Tab-separated table of C-alpha atoms in Angstrom:
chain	number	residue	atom	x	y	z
A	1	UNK	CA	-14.227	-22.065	-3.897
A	2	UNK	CA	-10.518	-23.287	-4.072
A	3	UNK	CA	-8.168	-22.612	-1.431
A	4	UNK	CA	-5.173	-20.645	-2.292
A	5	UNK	CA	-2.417	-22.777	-2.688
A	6	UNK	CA	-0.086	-23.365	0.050
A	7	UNK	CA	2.948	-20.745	0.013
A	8	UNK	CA	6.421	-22.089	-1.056
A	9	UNK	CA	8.470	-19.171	0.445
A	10	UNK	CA	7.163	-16.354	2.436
A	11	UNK	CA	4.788	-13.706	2.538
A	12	UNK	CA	2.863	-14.236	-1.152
A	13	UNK	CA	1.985	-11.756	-4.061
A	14	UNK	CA	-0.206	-13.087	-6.860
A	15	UNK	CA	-0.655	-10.650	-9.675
A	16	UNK	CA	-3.801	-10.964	-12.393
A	17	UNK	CA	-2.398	-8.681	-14.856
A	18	UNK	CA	-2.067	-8.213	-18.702
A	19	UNK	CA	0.834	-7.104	-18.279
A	20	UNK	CA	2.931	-10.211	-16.188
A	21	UNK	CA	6.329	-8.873	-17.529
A	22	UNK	CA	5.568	-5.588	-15.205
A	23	UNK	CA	7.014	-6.871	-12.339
A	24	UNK	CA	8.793	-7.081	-10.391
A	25	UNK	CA	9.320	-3.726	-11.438
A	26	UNK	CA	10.749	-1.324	-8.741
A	27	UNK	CA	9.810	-4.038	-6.402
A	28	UNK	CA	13.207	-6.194	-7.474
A	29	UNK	CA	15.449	-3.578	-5.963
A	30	UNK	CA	16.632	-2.514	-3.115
A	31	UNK	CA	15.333	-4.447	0.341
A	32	UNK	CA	12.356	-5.744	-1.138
A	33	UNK	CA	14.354	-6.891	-4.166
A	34	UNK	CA	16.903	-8.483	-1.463
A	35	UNK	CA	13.987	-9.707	0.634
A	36	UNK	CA	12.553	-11.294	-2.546
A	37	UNK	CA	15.726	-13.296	-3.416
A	38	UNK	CA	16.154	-14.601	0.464
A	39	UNK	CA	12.578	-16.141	0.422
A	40	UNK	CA	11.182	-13.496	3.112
A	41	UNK	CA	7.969	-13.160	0.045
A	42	UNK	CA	7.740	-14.905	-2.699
A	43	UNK	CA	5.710	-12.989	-6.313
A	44	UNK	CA	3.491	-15.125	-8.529
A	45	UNK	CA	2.146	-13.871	-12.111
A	46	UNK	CA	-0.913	-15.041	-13.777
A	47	UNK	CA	-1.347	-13.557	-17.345
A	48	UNK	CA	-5.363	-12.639	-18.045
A	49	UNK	CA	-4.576	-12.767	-21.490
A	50	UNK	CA	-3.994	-16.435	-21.348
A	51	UNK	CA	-7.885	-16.692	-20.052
A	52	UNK	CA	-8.806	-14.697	-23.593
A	53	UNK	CA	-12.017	-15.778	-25.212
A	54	UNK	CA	-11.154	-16.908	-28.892
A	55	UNK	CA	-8.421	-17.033	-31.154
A	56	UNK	CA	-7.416	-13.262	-30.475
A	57	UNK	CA	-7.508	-14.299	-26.672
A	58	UNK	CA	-9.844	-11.026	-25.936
A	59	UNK	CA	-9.908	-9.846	-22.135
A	60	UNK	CA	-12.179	-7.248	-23.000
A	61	UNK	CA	-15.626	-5.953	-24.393
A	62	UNK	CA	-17.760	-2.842	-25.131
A	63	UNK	CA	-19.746	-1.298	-21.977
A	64	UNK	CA	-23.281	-2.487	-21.512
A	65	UNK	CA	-25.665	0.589	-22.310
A	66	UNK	CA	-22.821	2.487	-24.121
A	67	UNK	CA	-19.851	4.815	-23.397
A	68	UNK	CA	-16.244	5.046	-24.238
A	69	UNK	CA	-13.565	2.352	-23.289
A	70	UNK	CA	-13.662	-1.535	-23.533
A	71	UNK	CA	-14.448	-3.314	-19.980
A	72	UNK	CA	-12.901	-6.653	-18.635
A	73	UNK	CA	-15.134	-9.775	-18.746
A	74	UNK	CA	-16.193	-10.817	-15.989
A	75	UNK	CA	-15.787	-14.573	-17.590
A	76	UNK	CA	-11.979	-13.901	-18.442
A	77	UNK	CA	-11.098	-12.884	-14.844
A	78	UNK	CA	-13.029	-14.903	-12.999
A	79	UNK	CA	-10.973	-18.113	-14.709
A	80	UNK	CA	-7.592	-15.822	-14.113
A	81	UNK	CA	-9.167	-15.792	-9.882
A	82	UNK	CA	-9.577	-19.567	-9.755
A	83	UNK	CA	-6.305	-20.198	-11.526
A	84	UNK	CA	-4.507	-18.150	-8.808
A	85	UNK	CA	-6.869	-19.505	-6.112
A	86	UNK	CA	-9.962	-18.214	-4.475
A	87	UNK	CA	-9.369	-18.540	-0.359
A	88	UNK	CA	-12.426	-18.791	1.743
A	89	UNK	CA	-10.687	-16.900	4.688
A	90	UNK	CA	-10.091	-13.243	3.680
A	91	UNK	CA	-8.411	-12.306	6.463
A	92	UNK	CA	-5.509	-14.983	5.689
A	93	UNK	CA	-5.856	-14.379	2.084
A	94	UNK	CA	-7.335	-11.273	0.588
A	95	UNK	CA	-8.048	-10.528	-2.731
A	96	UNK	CA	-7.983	-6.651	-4.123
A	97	UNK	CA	-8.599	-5.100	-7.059
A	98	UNK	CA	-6.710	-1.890	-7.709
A	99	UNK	CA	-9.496	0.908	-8.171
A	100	UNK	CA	-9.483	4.428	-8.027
A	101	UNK	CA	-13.288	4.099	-6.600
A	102	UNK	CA	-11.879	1.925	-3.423
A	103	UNK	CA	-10.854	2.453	-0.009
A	104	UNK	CA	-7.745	4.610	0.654
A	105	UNK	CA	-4.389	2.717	1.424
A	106	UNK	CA	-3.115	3.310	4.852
A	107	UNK	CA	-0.620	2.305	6.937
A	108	UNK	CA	-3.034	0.307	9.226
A	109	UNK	CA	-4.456	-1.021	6.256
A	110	UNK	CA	-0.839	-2.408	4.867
A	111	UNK	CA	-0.042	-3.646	8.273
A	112	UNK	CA	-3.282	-5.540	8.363
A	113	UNK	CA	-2.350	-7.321	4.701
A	114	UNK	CA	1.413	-8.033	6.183
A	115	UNK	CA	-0.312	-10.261	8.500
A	116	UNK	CA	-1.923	-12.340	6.135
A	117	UNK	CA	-0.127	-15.074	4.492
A	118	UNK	CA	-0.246	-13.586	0.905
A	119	UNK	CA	-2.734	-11.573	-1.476
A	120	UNK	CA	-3.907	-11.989	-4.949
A	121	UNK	CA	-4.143	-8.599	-6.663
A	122	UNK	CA	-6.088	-7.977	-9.439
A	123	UNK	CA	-5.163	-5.157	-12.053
A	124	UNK	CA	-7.913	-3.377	-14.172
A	125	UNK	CA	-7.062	-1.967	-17.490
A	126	UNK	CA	-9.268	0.227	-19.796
A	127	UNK	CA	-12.668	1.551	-18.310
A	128	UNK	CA	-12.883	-1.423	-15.527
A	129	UNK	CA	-14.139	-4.884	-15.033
A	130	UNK	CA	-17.057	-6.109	-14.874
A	131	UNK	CA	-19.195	-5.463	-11.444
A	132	UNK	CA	-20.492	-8.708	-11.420
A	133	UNK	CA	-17.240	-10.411	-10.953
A	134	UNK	CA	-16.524	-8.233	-8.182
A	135	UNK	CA	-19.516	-9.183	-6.848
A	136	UNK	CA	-19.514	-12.482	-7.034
A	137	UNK	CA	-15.913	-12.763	-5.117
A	138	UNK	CA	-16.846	-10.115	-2.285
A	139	UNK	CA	-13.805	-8.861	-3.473
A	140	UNK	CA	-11.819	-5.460	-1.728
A	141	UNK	CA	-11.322	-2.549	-4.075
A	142	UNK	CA	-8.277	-0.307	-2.821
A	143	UNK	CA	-7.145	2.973	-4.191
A	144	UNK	CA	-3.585	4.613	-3.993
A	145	UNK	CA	-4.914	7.869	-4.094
A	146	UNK	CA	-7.732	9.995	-5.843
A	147	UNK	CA	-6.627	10.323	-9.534
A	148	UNK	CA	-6.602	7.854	-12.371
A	149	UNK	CA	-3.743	5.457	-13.872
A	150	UNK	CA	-3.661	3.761	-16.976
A	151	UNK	CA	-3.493	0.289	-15.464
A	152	UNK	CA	-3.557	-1.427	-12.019
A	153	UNK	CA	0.122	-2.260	-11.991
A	154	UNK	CA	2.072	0.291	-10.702
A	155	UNK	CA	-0.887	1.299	-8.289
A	156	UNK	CA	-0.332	-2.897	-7.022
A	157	UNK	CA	3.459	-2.453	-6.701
A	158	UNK	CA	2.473	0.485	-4.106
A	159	UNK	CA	0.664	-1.691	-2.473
A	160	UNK	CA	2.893	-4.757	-2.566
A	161	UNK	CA	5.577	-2.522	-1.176
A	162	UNK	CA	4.168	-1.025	1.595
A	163	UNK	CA	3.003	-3.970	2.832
A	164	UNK	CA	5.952	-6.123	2.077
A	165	UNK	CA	8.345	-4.206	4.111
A	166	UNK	CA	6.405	-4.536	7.345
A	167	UNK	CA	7.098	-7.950	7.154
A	168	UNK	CA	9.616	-9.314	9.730
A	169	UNK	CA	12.830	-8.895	8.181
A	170	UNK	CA	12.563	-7.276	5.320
A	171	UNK	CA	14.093	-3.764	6.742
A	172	UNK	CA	16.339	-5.003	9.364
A	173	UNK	CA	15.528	-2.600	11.790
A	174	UNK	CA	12.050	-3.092	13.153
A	175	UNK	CA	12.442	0.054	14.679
A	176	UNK	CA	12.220	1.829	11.377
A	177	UNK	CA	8.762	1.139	10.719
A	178	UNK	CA	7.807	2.243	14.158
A	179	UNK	CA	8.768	5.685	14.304
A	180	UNK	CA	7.572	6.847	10.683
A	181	UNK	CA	4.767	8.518	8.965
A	182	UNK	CA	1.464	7.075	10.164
A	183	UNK	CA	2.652	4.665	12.454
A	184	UNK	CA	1.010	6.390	15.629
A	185	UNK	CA	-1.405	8.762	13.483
A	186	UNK	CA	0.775	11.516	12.828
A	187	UNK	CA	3.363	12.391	10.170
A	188	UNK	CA	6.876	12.289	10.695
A	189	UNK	CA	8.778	15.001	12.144
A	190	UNK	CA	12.230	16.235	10.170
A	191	UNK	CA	15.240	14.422	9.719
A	192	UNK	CA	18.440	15.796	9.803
A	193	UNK	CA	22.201	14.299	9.419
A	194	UNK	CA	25.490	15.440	8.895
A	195	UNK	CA	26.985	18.192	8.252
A	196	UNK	CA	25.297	20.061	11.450
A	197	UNK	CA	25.859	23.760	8.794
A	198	UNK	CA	24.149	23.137	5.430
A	199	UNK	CA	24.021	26.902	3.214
A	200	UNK	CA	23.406	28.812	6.411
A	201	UNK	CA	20.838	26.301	8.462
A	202	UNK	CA	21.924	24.320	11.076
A	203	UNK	CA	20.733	20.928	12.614
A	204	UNK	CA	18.011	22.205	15.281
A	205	UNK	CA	20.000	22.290	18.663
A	206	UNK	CA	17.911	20.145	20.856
A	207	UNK	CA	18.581	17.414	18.289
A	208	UNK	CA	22.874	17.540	19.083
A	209	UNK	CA	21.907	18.135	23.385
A	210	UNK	CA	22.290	14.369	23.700
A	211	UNK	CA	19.029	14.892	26.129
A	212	UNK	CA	16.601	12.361	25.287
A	213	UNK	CA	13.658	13.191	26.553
A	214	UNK	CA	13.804	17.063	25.096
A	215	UNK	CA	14.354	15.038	21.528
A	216	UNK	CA	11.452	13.001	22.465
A	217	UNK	CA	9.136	16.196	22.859
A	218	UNK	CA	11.025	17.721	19.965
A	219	UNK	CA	9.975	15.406	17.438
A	220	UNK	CA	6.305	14.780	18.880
A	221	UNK	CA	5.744	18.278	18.644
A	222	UNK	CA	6.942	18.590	15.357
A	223	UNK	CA	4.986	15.461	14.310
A	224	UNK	CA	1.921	17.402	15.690
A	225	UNK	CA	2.472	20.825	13.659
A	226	UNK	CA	3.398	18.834	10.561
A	227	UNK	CA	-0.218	16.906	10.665
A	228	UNK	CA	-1.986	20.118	11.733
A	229	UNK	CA	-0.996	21.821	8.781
A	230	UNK	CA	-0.463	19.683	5.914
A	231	UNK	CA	-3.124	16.708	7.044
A	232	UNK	CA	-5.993	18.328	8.937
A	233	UNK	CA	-7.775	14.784	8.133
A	234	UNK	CA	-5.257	13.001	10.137
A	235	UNK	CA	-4.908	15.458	12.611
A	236	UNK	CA	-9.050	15.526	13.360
A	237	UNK	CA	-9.099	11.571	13.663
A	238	UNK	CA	-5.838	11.505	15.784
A	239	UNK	CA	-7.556	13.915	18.252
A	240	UNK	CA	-10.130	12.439	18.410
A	241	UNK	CA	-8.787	9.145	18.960
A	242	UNK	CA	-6.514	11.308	22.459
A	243	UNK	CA	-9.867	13.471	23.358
A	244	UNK	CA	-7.881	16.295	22.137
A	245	UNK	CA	-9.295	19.262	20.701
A	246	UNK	CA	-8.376	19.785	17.231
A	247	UNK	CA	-8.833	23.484	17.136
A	248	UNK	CA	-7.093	24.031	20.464
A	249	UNK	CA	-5.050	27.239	20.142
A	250	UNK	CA	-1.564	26.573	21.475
A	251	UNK	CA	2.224	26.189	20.358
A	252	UNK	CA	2.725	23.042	19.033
């Protein structure tokens, strides 16, 4: 297999889409949009259309042994894959297709694809692609959460976002990433700014003391009755991971 191509700017998105005029999308604004332009990642387009079969260019063909929907060829994207380049080290390079059937994005997971020195994203359409291209690639399926889009695009720009802005740089303030949702585990306790009266409620106290280590305890505990209630998932795996007992009865 070819090796991806060697980066010309930073951290590297490749996109195998129909749909190349997608992005960047949401992605061009804001930090990432301003991280783009500085060189701190770099976003590379390859059109599947172009790798159409035929004068029509199709992408696409009816489901072996029936059903509704057209399926990607497995032909069509495999020449879109060694266009944008087929890596033989996955951990430097992966390559993910956007699939509601995949793994669940998490933070640990984006952290582990910041590391990397780019990622080629592939974006389904219709009823799929093919398995056997999957296959043949070993490649990672990842899903942004259990429901169903249209289109691997927007479900890639998730993905190319929260991994983009764990890149060195990007934020400005290292610190940022640190100390937010699903950094340690947990979810993030409240925020609160100015003005300390807002229609009646008021900035929690302990939060204005200037004590830091009450603040400290504040916002683990609130962390920890956040998770408990909203994320019971995360809260199991996060005791387990302290030998704490998730059913323990006691203030948080």
């Amino acid at each position: 297999m070819e090796e991806a191509p060697q980066k010309t700017a930073g951290w590297t998105a490749k996109i195998v889409t129909l749909f190349p005029e997608a992005f960047p999308g949401v992605l061009g604004l804001s930090l990432t949009g301003k991280a783009l332009e500085e060189g701190l990642w770099a976003l590379d387009t390859i059109d599947l259309r172009t790798f159409g079969i035929g004068r029509h260019r199709n992408v696409d063909d009816t489901p072996a042994g029936g059903g509704a929907g057209m399926v990607l060829r497995a032909d069509v994207v495999a020449a879109a894959l060694s266009a944008a380049g087929m890596p033989e080290d996955r951990a430097d390079w992966p390559v993910i297709y956007m699939s509601p059937r995949g793994r669940p994005l998490t933070q640990a997971m984006a952290h582990r694809f910041s590391q990397a020195r780019g990622m080629t994203i592939l974006c389904g359409r219709f009823e799929g692609v093919d398995e056997r291209v999957l296959q043949e690639y070993g490649i990672e399926e990842v899903s942004i959460g259990d429901f169903v889009l249209t289109g691997g695009e927007i479900a890639a720009q998730v993905l190319i976002d929260a991994t983009v802005r764990l890149i060195p740089r990007v934020l400005g303030n290292q610190a940022s990433t640190e100390e937010e949702s699903f950094s340690d585990g947990l979810l993030e306790h409240p925020q609160y700014t100015r003005p300390a009266l807002w229609q009646g409620r008021a900035i929690p106290e302990v939060l204005q003391s200037g004590h830091h280590a009450k603040i400290e305890a504040w916002k683990r505990a609130e962390a920890e009755r956040l998770t408990k209630e909203r994320r019971p998932d995360l809260w199991r795996a996060w005791c387990a991971a302290h030998n704490r007992d998730p059913d323990e009865d006691r203030e948080l």
